Coordinates of C-alpha atoms in Angstrom, one line a residue:
Chain A
M1 CA -120.5 115.3 -46.9
S2 CA -120.6 111.7 -45.8
D3 CA -124.1 112.1 -44.4
L4 CA -125.4 112.3 -47.9
T5 CA -125.4 108.5 -48.0
N6 CA -127.7 108.4 -45.1
L7 CA -130.5 110.1 -47.0
N8 CA -133.4 108.2 -48.6
L9 CA -134.8 108.8 -52.1
S10 CA -137.3 111.5 -51.0
E11 CA -134.6 113.4 -49.2
L12 CA -132.2 113.1 -52.1
R13 CA -134.9 114.2 -54.5
S14 CA -135.6 117.4 -52.6
G15 CA -131.9 118.0 -51.9
L16 CA -131.0 117.8 -55.6
D17 CA -134.1 119.9 -56.7
E18 CA -133.4 122.5 -54.1
K19 CA -129.7 122.6 -55.2
K20 CA -128.5 121.8 -51.6
F21 CA -126.0 119.5 -53.3
S22 CA -125.3 118.3 -56.9
S23 CA -125.6 114.9 -58.4
V24 CA -121.8 115.0 -59.0
E25 CA -121.2 115.6 -55.3
L26 CA -123.6 112.9 -54.4
T27 CA -122.1 110.4 -56.8
K28 CA -118.6 111.3 -55.7
T29 CA -119.6 110.7 -52.1
Y30 CA -121.0 107.3 -52.9
L31 CA -118.0 106.3 -55.0
E32 CA -115.7 107.2 -52.2
K33 CA -117.7 105.1 -49.7
I34 CA -118.0 102.2 -52.2
N35 CA -114.2 102.2 -52.7
K36 CA -113.7 102.2 -48.9
N37 CA -115.9 99.1 -48.5
K38 CA -114.6 96.8 -51.1
D39 CA -114.3 94.0 -48.6
L40 CA -118.1 93.6 -48.7
N41 CA -117.5 92.6 -52.4
C42 CA -121.0 93.7 -53.3
Y43 CA -119.9 95.4 -56.6
I44 CA -118.4 93.5 -59.5
E45 CA -118.0 96.7 -61.5
I46 CA -117.8 100.2 -60.1
C47 CA -118.7 102.8 -62.8
N48 CA -116.2 105.4 -61.6
D49 CA -116.1 107.5 -64.8
I50 CA -119.4 106.7 -66.4
S51 CA -121.4 107.6 -63.3
L52 CA -119.7 111.0 -63.0
E53 CA -120.5 111.7 -66.7
S54 CA -124.1 110.8 -66.0
A55 CA -124.2 112.9 -62.9
K56 CA -122.9 115.9 -64.8
D57 CA -125.6 115.4 -67.4
A58 CA -128.2 115.1 -64.6
D59 CA -127.0 118.3 -63.0
K60 CA -127.5 120.2 -66.3
L61 CA -131.0 118.8 -66.6
I62 CA -131.8 119.7 -62.9
A63 CA -130.5 123.2 -63.5
S64 CA -132.8 123.5 -66.6
G65 CA -135.8 122.7 -64.4
K66 CA -136.4 119.1 -65.5
K67 CA -138.3 117.1 -62.9
S68 CA -138.2 113.3 -62.6
K69 CA -138.1 110.8 -59.8
L70 CA -134.6 109.4 -60.3
L71 CA -132.9 112.3 -61.9
G72 CA -129.3 112.4 -60.6
I73 CA -129.9 109.6 -58.2
P74 CA -127.2 106.8 -58.0
V75 CA -128.7 103.4 -58.6
A76 CA -126.9 100.0 -58.4
V77 CA -127.8 97.4 -61.0
K78 CA -127.6 93.6 -60.6
D79 CA -125.0 92.2 -63.0
I80 CA -127.6 90.1 -64.7
I81 CA -129.2 93.1 -66.3
L82 CA -127.6 94.3 -69.5
T83 CA -126.1 97.8 -69.5
K84 CA -124.7 99.0 -72.9
G85 CA -121.0 99.5 -72.8
I86 CA -120.7 98.4 -69.2
K87 CA -119.4 94.9 -68.5
T88 CA -122.2 92.5 -67.6
T89 CA -121.0 89.2 -66.2
C90 CA -123.8 87.4 -64.4
A91 CA -121.0 86.7 -61.9
S92 CA -119.8 84.0 -64.2
K93 CA -116.5 83.1 -65.9
M94 CA -118.7 82.4 -68.9
L95 CA -119.4 86.2 -69.3
A96 CA -116.5 87.6 -67.4
N97 CA -115.6 89.9 -70.3
F98 CA -119.0 90.4 -71.9
I99 CA -119.8 94.0 -72.8
P100 CA -123.4 94.3 -73.9
P101 CA -124.1 96.1 -77.2
Y102 CA -127.6 97.2 -75.9
D103 CA -129.4 98.2 -72.8
A104 CA -132.1 96.1 -71.0
T105 CA -135.4 97.9 -71.1
V106 CA -135.2 98.5 -67.3
T107 CA -131.7 100.0 -67.9
A108 CA -133.1 102.3 -70.6
K109 CA -136.0 103.3 -68.3
L110 CA -133.6 104.2 -65.5
K111 CA -131.5 106.3 -67.9
E112 CA -134.6 108.0 -69.4
D113 CA -135.5 109.0 -65.8
G114 CA -132.0 110.4 -65.4
A115 CA -130.7 107.8 -62.9
V116 CA -126.9 107.5 -62.4
I117 CA -125.8 103.9 -62.8
I118 CA -123.1 103.7 -60.2
G119 CA -122.1 100.0 -60.5
K120 CA -123.0 96.4 -61.3
T121 CA -123.7 94.4 -58.2
N122 CA -122.4 90.9 -57.4
M123 CA -124.8 87.9 -57.4
D124 CA -125.0 84.2 -57.4
E125 CA -123.8 83.0 -60.8
F126 CA -126.7 83.2 -63.4
A127 CA -129.0 83.9 -60.4
M128 CA -128.7 80.4 -59.1
G129 CA -128.3 80.5 -55.4
S130 CA -129.6 81.7 -52.0
S131 CA -126.4 83.0 -50.4
N132 CA -124.2 84.8 -52.9
E133 CA -121.5 82.2 -52.3
N134 CA -121.7 81.0 -55.9
S135 CA -120.1 84.0 -57.6
F136 CA -117.0 83.7 -59.9
F137 CA -116.0 87.0 -58.3
G138 CA -116.1 85.8 -54.7
S139 CA -118.7 85.8 -52.0
V140 CA -120.6 88.9 -50.9
K141 CA -120.5 89.6 -47.1
N142 CA -123.4 90.7 -45.0
P143 CA -122.7 94.2 -43.6
W144 CA -124.5 93.3 -40.3
N145 CA -121.9 90.6 -39.7
K146 CA -119.2 90.0 -42.3
E147 CA -119.0 86.3 -41.4
R148 CA -122.5 85.8 -42.6
V149 CA -124.1 85.6 -46.0
P150 CA -126.2 88.4 -47.4
G151 CA -128.6 86.0 -49.1
G152 CA -129.0 85.5 -52.8
S153 CA -129.0 85.5 -55.6
S154 CA -129.3 89.4 -55.5
G155 CA -126.8 89.6 -52.5
G156 CA -124.8 92.4 -53.9
S157 CA -127.8 94.6 -54.5
A158 CA -129.2 94.0 -51.0
V159 CA -125.8 94.8 -49.4
A160 CA -125.4 98.0 -51.5
V161 CA -128.6 99.4 -50.1
S162 CA -128.1 98.0 -46.5
A163 CA -124.5 99.3 -46.3
Q164 CA -125.7 102.5 -47.8
L165 CA -123.5 102.2 -50.8
A166 CA -126.4 103.1 -53.1
P167 CA -129.9 104.5 -52.2
L168 CA -131.6 102.1 -54.6
A169 CA -130.7 98.9 -56.3
L170 CA -132.2 96.6 -59.0
G171 CA -132.3 92.9 -58.4
T172 CA -134.1 89.9 -59.9
D173 CA -136.3 87.4 -58.2
T174 CA -137.0 83.9 -59.6
G175 CA -137.4 81.9 -56.3
G176 CA -137.0 84.6 -53.8
S177 CA -133.7 86.3 -54.9
I178 CA -134.9 89.8 -54.0
R179 CA -137.0 89.1 -50.9
Q180 CA -134.6 86.6 -49.2
P181 CA -131.5 88.9 -49.3
A182 CA -133.7 91.8 -48.4
A183 CA -134.7 89.9 -45.3
F184 CA -131.1 88.9 -44.5
C185 CA -129.8 92.5 -44.9
G186 CA -132.7 94.3 -43.3
V187 CA -133.9 96.3 -46.3
V188 CA -137.1 96.5 -48.4
G189 CA -137.2 94.3 -51.4
L190 CA -140.2 94.1 -53.8
R191 CA -140.8 91.4 -56.5
P192 CA -143.5 92.7 -58.8
T193 CA -146.2 90.6 -60.5
Y194 CA -144.9 88.5 -63.3
G195 CA -145.2 90.6 -66.4
R196 CA -145.2 93.9 -64.6
V197 CA -141.6 94.7 -65.5
S198 CA -139.9 93.9 -68.8
R199 CA -137.4 91.0 -68.9
Y200 CA -135.9 92.2 -72.2
G201 CA -132.1 92.5 -71.7
V202 CA -132.3 90.6 -68.4
V203 CA -130.2 87.4 -68.8
A204 CA -132.7 84.6 -68.5
Y205 CA -132.5 81.9 -65.8
A206 CA -136.1 80.6 -65.6
S207 CA -138.2 82.6 -68.1
S208 CA -141.6 81.8 -66.5
L209 CA -140.4 82.8 -63.0
D210 CA -137.9 85.7 -63.4
Q211 CA -138.9 89.3 -62.5
V212 CA -136.9 92.4 -62.0
G213 CA -137.5 94.3 -58.8
I214 CA -136.3 97.0 -56.4
F215 CA -134.3 97.2 -53.2
A216 CA -134.7 100.3 -51.2
K217 CA -134.4 101.8 -47.7
N218 CA -138.1 102.2 -47.2
V219 CA -141.4 101.3 -48.8
K220 CA -142.1 104.7 -50.3
D221 CA -138.7 104.7 -52.1
C222 CA -139.3 101.2 -53.3
A223 CA -142.7 102.0 -54.6
A224 CA -141.4 105.1 -56.5
A225 CA -138.6 103.2 -58.2
T226 CA -140.8 100.2 -59.0
K227 CA -143.1 102.5 -61.0
V228 CA -140.1 103.8 -63.0
I229 CA -139.1 100.4 -64.2
S230 CA -142.6 99.0 -64.7
G231 CA -144.7 99.0 -67.9
H232 CA -145.5 97.1 -71.0
D233 CA -142.6 96.4 -73.4
K234 CA -143.1 95.4 -77.0
Y235 CA -139.7 93.6 -76.8
D236 CA -140.9 91.3 -74.0
A237 CA -143.7 89.0 -75.2
T238 CA -144.5 88.1 -71.6
S239 CA -144.8 91.7 -70.4
A240 CA -148.4 92.7 -69.6
D241 CA -150.2 95.5 -71.4
I242 CA -151.6 96.9 -68.2
E243 CA -151.6 100.3 -66.7
V244 CA -149.0 101.1 -63.9
P245 CA -150.7 102.7 -60.9
D246 CA -148.9 105.4 -58.8
F247 CA -147.5 102.9 -56.3
E248 CA -146.0 105.6 -54.1
A249 CA -149.4 107.3 -53.5
E250 CA -150.4 104.2 -51.6
A251 CA -148.0 105.0 -48.7
G252 CA -150.0 106.7 -45.9
K253 CA -153.4 105.2 -46.9
D254 CA -155.6 103.6 -44.3
I255 CA -155.6 99.8 -43.9
K256 CA -158.7 99.4 -41.7
N257 CA -160.5 96.2 -42.4
L258 CA -157.7 95.0 -44.8
R259 CA -157.8 91.2 -44.4
L260 CA -154.4 89.6 -43.8
G261 CA -154.2 85.8 -44.3
V262 CA -151.9 83.8 -42.1
P263 CA -151.1 80.5 -43.8
K264 CA -151.2 77.7 -41.2
E265 CA -148.8 75.6 -43.3
Y266 CA -146.0 78.3 -42.9
F267 CA -146.0 78.2 -39.1
V268 CA -144.8 74.6 -38.6
K269 CA -142.3 73.0 -36.3
G270 CA -138.8 74.0 -37.5
L271 CA -139.6 77.6 -38.0
N272 CA -137.0 79.5 -35.9
P273 CA -138.8 80.7 -32.8
E274 CA -137.3 84.2 -32.9
I275 CA -138.6 84.7 -36.5
E276 CA -142.0 83.3 -35.5
K277 CA -142.1 85.8 -32.6
A278 CA -141.1 88.8 -34.8
V279 CA -143.7 87.9 -37.4
K280 CA -146.4 87.4 -34.7
D281 CA -145.5 90.8 -33.2
A282 CA -145.9 92.3 -36.7
I283 CA -149.3 90.7 -37.0
N284 CA -150.2 92.4 -33.7
V285 CA -149.2 95.7 -35.1
Y286 CA -151.5 95.1 -38.0
T287 CA -154.3 94.3 -35.6
K288 CA -153.7 97.5 -33.8
L289 CA -153.9 99.4 -37.1
G290 CA -157.4 97.9 -37.8
A291 CA -156.5 95.1 -40.1
E292 CA -158.4 91.8 -39.8
I293 CA -156.3 88.7 -39.3
V294 CA -157.6 85.5 -40.9
E295 CA -156.2 82.0 -40.7
I296 CA -155.9 80.5 -44.2
S297 CA -154.7 77.3 -45.7
L298 CA -152.4 76.9 -48.6
P299 CA -152.6 73.1 -48.7
N300 CA -150.1 72.4 -51.5
T301 CA -147.3 74.4 -49.8
E302 CA -145.1 71.3 -49.2
Y303 CA -144.9 70.7 -53.0
A304 CA -143.7 74.2 -53.9
V305 CA -139.9 73.7 -53.4
P306 CA -139.7 70.4 -55.2
C307 CA -141.9 71.8 -57.9
Y308 CA -139.6 74.8 -58.3
Y309 CA -136.5 72.5 -58.4
V310 CA -138.0 70.7 -61.4
L311 CA -139.3 73.7 -63.4
A312 CA -136.5 76.2 -62.8
P313 CA -133.6 73.9 -63.7
A314 CA -135.6 72.7 -66.7
E315 CA -136.0 76.2 -68.0
A316 CA -132.4 77.0 -67.1
S317 CA -131.1 74.1 -69.0
S318 CA -132.8 75.5 -72.1
N319 CA -131.9 79.1 -71.4
L320 CA -128.2 78.4 -70.8
A321 CA -127.9 76.3 -73.9
R322 CA -126.9 79.5 -75.7
Y323 CA -123.6 79.6 -73.9
D324 CA -121.7 77.5 -76.4
G325 CA -118.5 79.5 -76.9
I326 CA -119.5 80.5 -80.4
R327 CA -120.9 84.0 -80.6
Y328 CA -119.9 85.5 -77.3
G329 CA -118.7 84.4 -73.8
H330 CA -115.9 82.1 -72.9
R331 CA -114.5 79.9 -75.7
A332 CA -112.1 77.1 -74.7
K333 CA -108.8 76.9 -76.4
D334 CA -107.1 74.0 -78.1
T335 CA -110.2 72.0 -79.0
L336 CA -110.2 69.4 -81.8
N337 CA -113.7 69.7 -83.0
L338 CA -117.0 71.6 -82.6
Y339 CA -118.4 69.2 -80.0
E340 CA -115.3 69.5 -77.8
L341 CA -115.5 73.3 -78.2
Y342 CA -119.1 73.3 -76.9
C343 CA -118.4 71.0 -74.0
K344 CA -115.0 72.4 -72.9
S345 CA -116.3 76.0 -73.1
R346 CA -119.3 75.3 -71.0
T347 CA -117.4 73.1 -68.5
E348 CA -114.7 75.8 -68.0
G349 CA -117.2 78.7 -68.0
F350 CA -119.8 77.5 -65.6
G351 CA -119.6 77.0 -61.8
D352 CA -120.7 73.9 -59.9
E353 CA -124.2 75.1 -58.9
V354 CA -125.0 76.2 -62.5
K355 CA -123.8 72.8 -63.8
R356 CA -125.9 71.0 -61.2
R357 CA -129.0 72.8 -62.2
I358 CA -128.4 72.4 -65.9
M359 CA -128.0 68.7 -65.4
I360 CA -131.2 68.4 -63.3
G361 CA -133.0 70.3 -66.0
A362 CA -131.7 68.0 -68.7
Y363 CA -132.7 65.0 -66.7
V364 CA -136.3 66.0 -65.9
L365 CA -136.8 67.0 -69.6
S366 CA -135.3 63.9 -71.0
S367 CA -137.2 61.2 -72.8
G368 CA -138.8 58.8 -70.3
F369 CA -138.8 61.3 -67.5
Y370 CA -140.5 64.3 -69.0
D371 CA -144.0 63.2 -67.9
A372 CA -143.1 62.0 -64.5
Y373 CA -141.2 65.1 -63.6
Y374 CA -141.7 68.2 -65.8
L375 CA -145.3 67.7 -66.8
R376 CA -146.2 66.7 -63.3
A377 CA -144.4 69.7 -61.8
Q378 CA -146.4 72.0 -64.2
K379 CA -149.6 70.5 -62.9
V380 CA -148.4 71.0 -59.3
R381 CA -147.8 74.6 -60.3
S382 CA -151.5 74.9 -61.1
L383 CA -152.3 73.5 -57.6
I384 CA -150.1 76.2 -55.9
Y385 CA -151.6 78.9 -58.1
N386 CA -155.1 77.7 -57.2
D387 CA -154.3 77.7 -53.5
F388 CA -153.5 81.4 -53.6
Q389 CA -156.5 82.2 -55.9
N390 CA -158.8 80.5 -53.5
A391 CA -157.4 82.4 -50.5
F392 CA -157.7 85.8 -52.4
K393 CA -161.1 85.1 -53.8
D394 CA -163.0 85.5 -50.5
K395 CA -160.7 85.0 -47.5
C396 CA -158.0 87.7 -47.5
D397 CA -156.5 90.6 -49.4
L398 CA -152.9 89.9 -48.7
V399 CA -151.0 86.9 -47.3
I400 CA -148.6 87.6 -44.4
S401 CA -145.7 85.3 -43.5
P402 CA -142.0 85.2 -42.5
T403 CA -139.7 85.8 -45.5
T404 CA -137.2 83.2 -44.5
P405 CA -137.1 80.2 -42.1
T406 CA -133.8 81.5 -40.5
S407 CA -131.8 84.7 -40.3
A408 CA -128.5 85.0 -42.2
F409 CA -126.4 81.9 -41.8
K410 CA -122.6 81.7 -41.7
I411 CA -120.6 81.7 -45.0
G412 CA -119.8 78.1 -45.8
E413 CA -122.5 76.8 -43.4
K414 CA -124.8 75.4 -46.0
S415 CA -122.7 75.2 -49.1
A416 CA -121.8 71.6 -48.7
D417 CA -125.4 70.3 -49.2
P418 CA -127.3 71.8 -52.2
L419 CA -130.6 70.6 -50.8
E420 CA -130.1 72.3 -47.4
M421 CA -129.5 75.5 -49.4
Y422 CA -132.6 75.1 -51.4
L423 CA -134.8 75.0 -48.3
N424 CA -134.0 78.7 -47.6
D425 CA -136.6 79.6 -50.1
I426 CA -139.7 77.7 -48.7
F427 CA -141.7 80.9 -48.1
T428 CA -140.6 82.8 -51.2
I429 CA -140.8 80.1 -53.9
P430 CA -144.6 79.7 -53.9
V431 CA -145.0 83.4 -54.8
N432 CA -142.9 82.9 -58.0
L433 CA -144.7 79.8 -59.1
A434 CA -148.1 81.6 -58.7
G435 CA -146.7 84.7 -60.5
L436 CA -147.7 87.0 -57.6
P437 CA -146.1 90.2 -56.3
G438 CA -144.4 89.9 -52.9
I439 CA -142.4 92.2 -50.6
S440 CA -140.0 91.7 -47.7
I441 CA -139.8 94.5 -45.1
P442 CA -137.6 94.6 -42.0
C443 CA -139.6 93.5 -38.8
G444 CA -136.9 93.0 -36.2
F445 CA -133.6 91.5 -35.2
D446 CA -132.7 88.2 -33.7
S447 CA -130.5 87.6 -30.7
N448 CA -127.4 87.7 -32.9
N449 CA -128.5 91.2 -34.1
L450 CA -129.3 89.9 -37.5
P451 CA -132.3 91.3 -39.4
I452 CA -135.6 89.4 -39.8
G453 CA -137.9 90.0 -42.7
L454 CA -141.7 90.0 -43.0
Q455 CA -143.3 89.0 -46.3
L456 CA -146.5 90.3 -47.7
I457 CA -148.0 88.6 -50.8
G458 CA -150.6 90.1 -53.0
N459 CA -152.8 88.8 -55.8
L460 CA -151.8 89.5 -59.4
W461 CA -151.3 93.2 -60.1
Q462 CA -152.0 94.2 -56.4
E463 CA -148.6 95.9 -55.7
S464 CA -150.7 98.9 -54.5
T465 CA -152.3 96.9 -51.7
I466 CA -148.9 95.5 -50.7
I467 CA -147.3 99.0 -50.6
R468 CA -150.3 100.3 -48.6
A469 CA -150.0 97.6 -46.0
A470 CA -146.1 97.6 -45.9
A471 CA -146.0 101.4 -45.5
A472 CA -148.6 101.3 -42.7
Y473 CA -146.4 98.9 -40.7
E474 CA -143.3 100.9 -41.4
A475 CA -145.0 104.1 -40.1
E476 CA -145.6 102.3 -36.8
T477 CA -142.1 100.8 -36.4
Q478 CA -138.4 101.8 -36.5
W479 CA -136.8 98.7 -38.0
H480 CA -136.3 100.4 -41.4
T481 CA -134.3 103.2 -39.8
K482 CA -131.5 100.9 -38.7
F483 CA -128.4 100.4 -40.9
P484 CA -125.2 98.6 -40.1
E485 CA -122.0 100.5 -39.4
V486 CA -119.6 100.3 -42.3
Chain B
M1 CA -132.0 56.1 -58.8
I2 CA -129.4 57.9 -60.9
D3 CA -126.4 55.6 -61.7
E4 CA -123.1 56.3 -63.3
N5 CA -124.5 55.6 -66.7
D6 CA -127.2 58.2 -66.1
V7 CA -124.7 60.8 -65.1
N8 CA -122.8 60.2 -68.3
K9 CA -126.0 60.5 -70.4
I10 CA -127.1 63.7 -68.6
A11 CA -123.7 65.3 -69.0
K12 CA -123.8 64.5 -72.7
L13 CA -127.3 66.1 -73.0
A14 CA -126.0 69.2 -71.2
Y15 CA -122.8 69.4 -73.2
L16 CA -120.7 69.2 -70.1
I17 CA -117.5 67.2 -69.3
V18 CA -117.5 65.5 -65.9
S19 CA -114.4 64.2 -64.3
P20 CA -114.5 60.8 -62.5
A21 CA -114.3 62.4 -59.1
E22 CA -117.1 64.9 -60.1
K23 CA -119.2 62.0 -61.3
V24 CA -119.1 60.4 -57.8
R25 CA -120.1 63.7 -56.2
L26 CA -122.8 64.5 -58.8
Q27 CA -124.3 61.1 -58.6
K28 CA -124.8 61.7 -54.8
E29 CA -126.1 65.2 -55.2
L30 CA -128.4 64.6 -58.1
N31 CA -129.9 61.6 -56.3
S32 CA -130.4 63.6 -53.1
I33 CA -132.2 66.3 -55.1
M34 CA -134.3 63.9 -57.1
E35 CA -135.3 62.0 -54.0
Y36 CA -136.6 65.3 -52.6
V37 CA -138.3 66.1 -55.9
N38 CA -140.1 62.7 -55.7
K39 CA -142.3 64.3 -53.1
L40 CA -144.3 65.5 -56.0
E41 CA -145.6 62.0 -56.6
S42 CA -148.0 62.3 -53.7
A43 CA -149.7 65.5 -55.1
D44 CA -153.2 65.0 -56.5
V45 CA -152.9 66.4 -60.0
S46 CA -155.9 64.5 -61.4
N47 CA -158.0 67.7 -61.8
V48 CA -155.5 70.3 -63.0
K49 CA -153.9 71.2 -66.3
P50 CA -150.2 71.9 -66.6
M51 CA -149.3 75.6 -66.1
S52 CA -146.3 76.7 -68.1
H53 CA -146.7 80.4 -67.1
V54 CA -149.1 82.5 -65.1
L55 CA -150.4 85.0 -67.6
G56 CA -151.7 82.6 -70.1
S57 CA -150.9 84.9 -73.0
T58 CA -150.3 83.3 -76.4
N59 CA -149.0 84.3 -79.8
V60 CA -147.8 87.9 -79.1
F61 CA -147.2 89.1 -82.6
R62 CA -146.1 92.3 -84.3
E63 CA -146.5 93.4 -87.9
D64 CA -143.9 91.8 -90.3
V65 CA -142.1 95.1 -90.9
C66 CA -138.4 95.7 -90.8
A67 CA -137.1 97.6 -87.8
T68 CA -133.7 98.7 -86.7
S69 CA -131.3 96.1 -85.3
L70 CA -127.7 95.8 -84.1
S71 CA -125.1 96.6 -86.7
N72 CA -122.8 93.8 -87.7
E73 CA -119.9 95.5 -85.8
E74 CA -121.9 95.7 -82.6
A75 CA -123.2 92.2 -82.9
L76 CA -119.6 90.8 -83.3
K77 CA -118.1 92.9 -80.5
N78 CA -118.0 90.0 -78.1
A79 CA -117.1 87.3 -80.6
P80 CA -114.2 85.2 -79.3
D81 CA -112.7 85.0 -82.8
K82 CA -113.8 86.8 -85.8
S83 CA -112.8 87.6 -89.4
G84 CA -114.4 90.5 -91.3
R85 CA -118.1 90.3 -90.9
F86 CA -118.1 86.7 -89.6
I87 CA -117.5 84.8 -86.4
K88 CA -114.7 82.3 -86.8
V89 CA -115.6 78.7 -85.8
P90 CA -113.9 75.3 -86.1
I91 CA -114.3 73.3 -89.2
I92 CA -117.5 71.2 -88.8
I93 CA -117.3 68.9 -91.7
D94 CA -115.4 65.6 -91.8
Q95 CA -113.4 66.4 -88.7
G96 CA -113.7 63.0 -87.0
G97 CA -113.9 62.7 -83.2
E98 CA -117.0 62.1 -81.2
H99 CA -120.5 63.2 -82.3

């Protein structure tokens, strides 16, 4: 029954409801395939027993006539999201043996809908990275070419869906960590509006930028799963009390006269010509479908990445202060006093990139530098937010762009220079700073047969418009039907 | 320009121990990153307020009523060292040493 892993969510849903196969059979098939593909290293924890228990429960509910979108469907969860009783490590030595005593709200929502949590996916440590080379549990490999990175920080989740080791996966996106790996792995990845999905139980990296989102094989699946995890949560003071539309219903709707803004600052010298061509071809498809293409300007684009690398590390330095070896996590041995316990535990527990960002954060927040860096960066954030609001006000309904400046690079190629690594996120970071929703969908392959991603950015709460446009493009193309051989 | 003294100060703020070799590397890396960040100086921020987060929500309160919480046992499950209902920590009074 190995073809079960080739099915998408809609096909799995009807297959399960029509009793063509059971959730236990489906889960077993996935577990077998996952265990055969350990070299991709996309799972930190494979929930062999727990998933089969959940699958059994799901089968009982299906038999009793219960209907819900994810009932009996295996879902992979990024290891930054708390799952009660299942080790949650954030790919760090600091939390290598941490077993959460409670579920994140998104985990609880998955379980309530009857999803089968099949495993915890690998990631860059504490979500800091763009290549999944910063994991305590080893790098994740791109299934399109195992010498290449899958992107990060949600590399494991992107690979799980791309290699068809799960039909759906949860990730988080703070500076592009869903969209960029989605582009590198040729799958769909949606980052919802900030506040759309609860962050309760999601280990915080940068609290004003983090959002949980979905990886899927196609736009409709992504839309369906996004609705399941969305919604106001009283446990997350930053979650918005706003109704969640039926995102899936947008797929198939007309996009005539939809205005797509092409930011001139994104198409500069240095953009890989193959990526530029793929995106321009996609724009032509949209023209054919009746959309209107408008050139727009986002004049403060050049400040987005430096702005992010002040704000995100600053927030991270505060969020990661809790890892002190006292209540949970790694505690160093043989320390003489409390101060040494703090320092040694943190030094032993954190990897290099995490330490680097904590230190940058501490620096930009420190007395004498706060105004010049942190306060200034917060003002620049307003500039970037305003750029998008001006474009959406009367020029366009969505912004269209490449997701990444290059396709997947080789493992080790950019890890020597942190700054070179940071520049991978030039097209994704502005979206997080402005709190906007954004999707990456496959739009082609380069001459190395590596996937290329197209990004669509909507205004606040406009996931529906994004889904509508993304689905329309997908209906005209075949990129989303291609998966690597594993 | 971040010098060796700055690296020491930052490490102290971050509660991290940095070896001499790491200090050399970090000084280079942090300077490279901060040089890039200095780009922000040319942005015109004269007419904008700082934005800490997008939604602008403030003071999200609930009623001051007791609700269920983790049990002591659950809360201590991941404690590196415990004794009864407590987490065990080093003595913090009159221990000597730095800080």
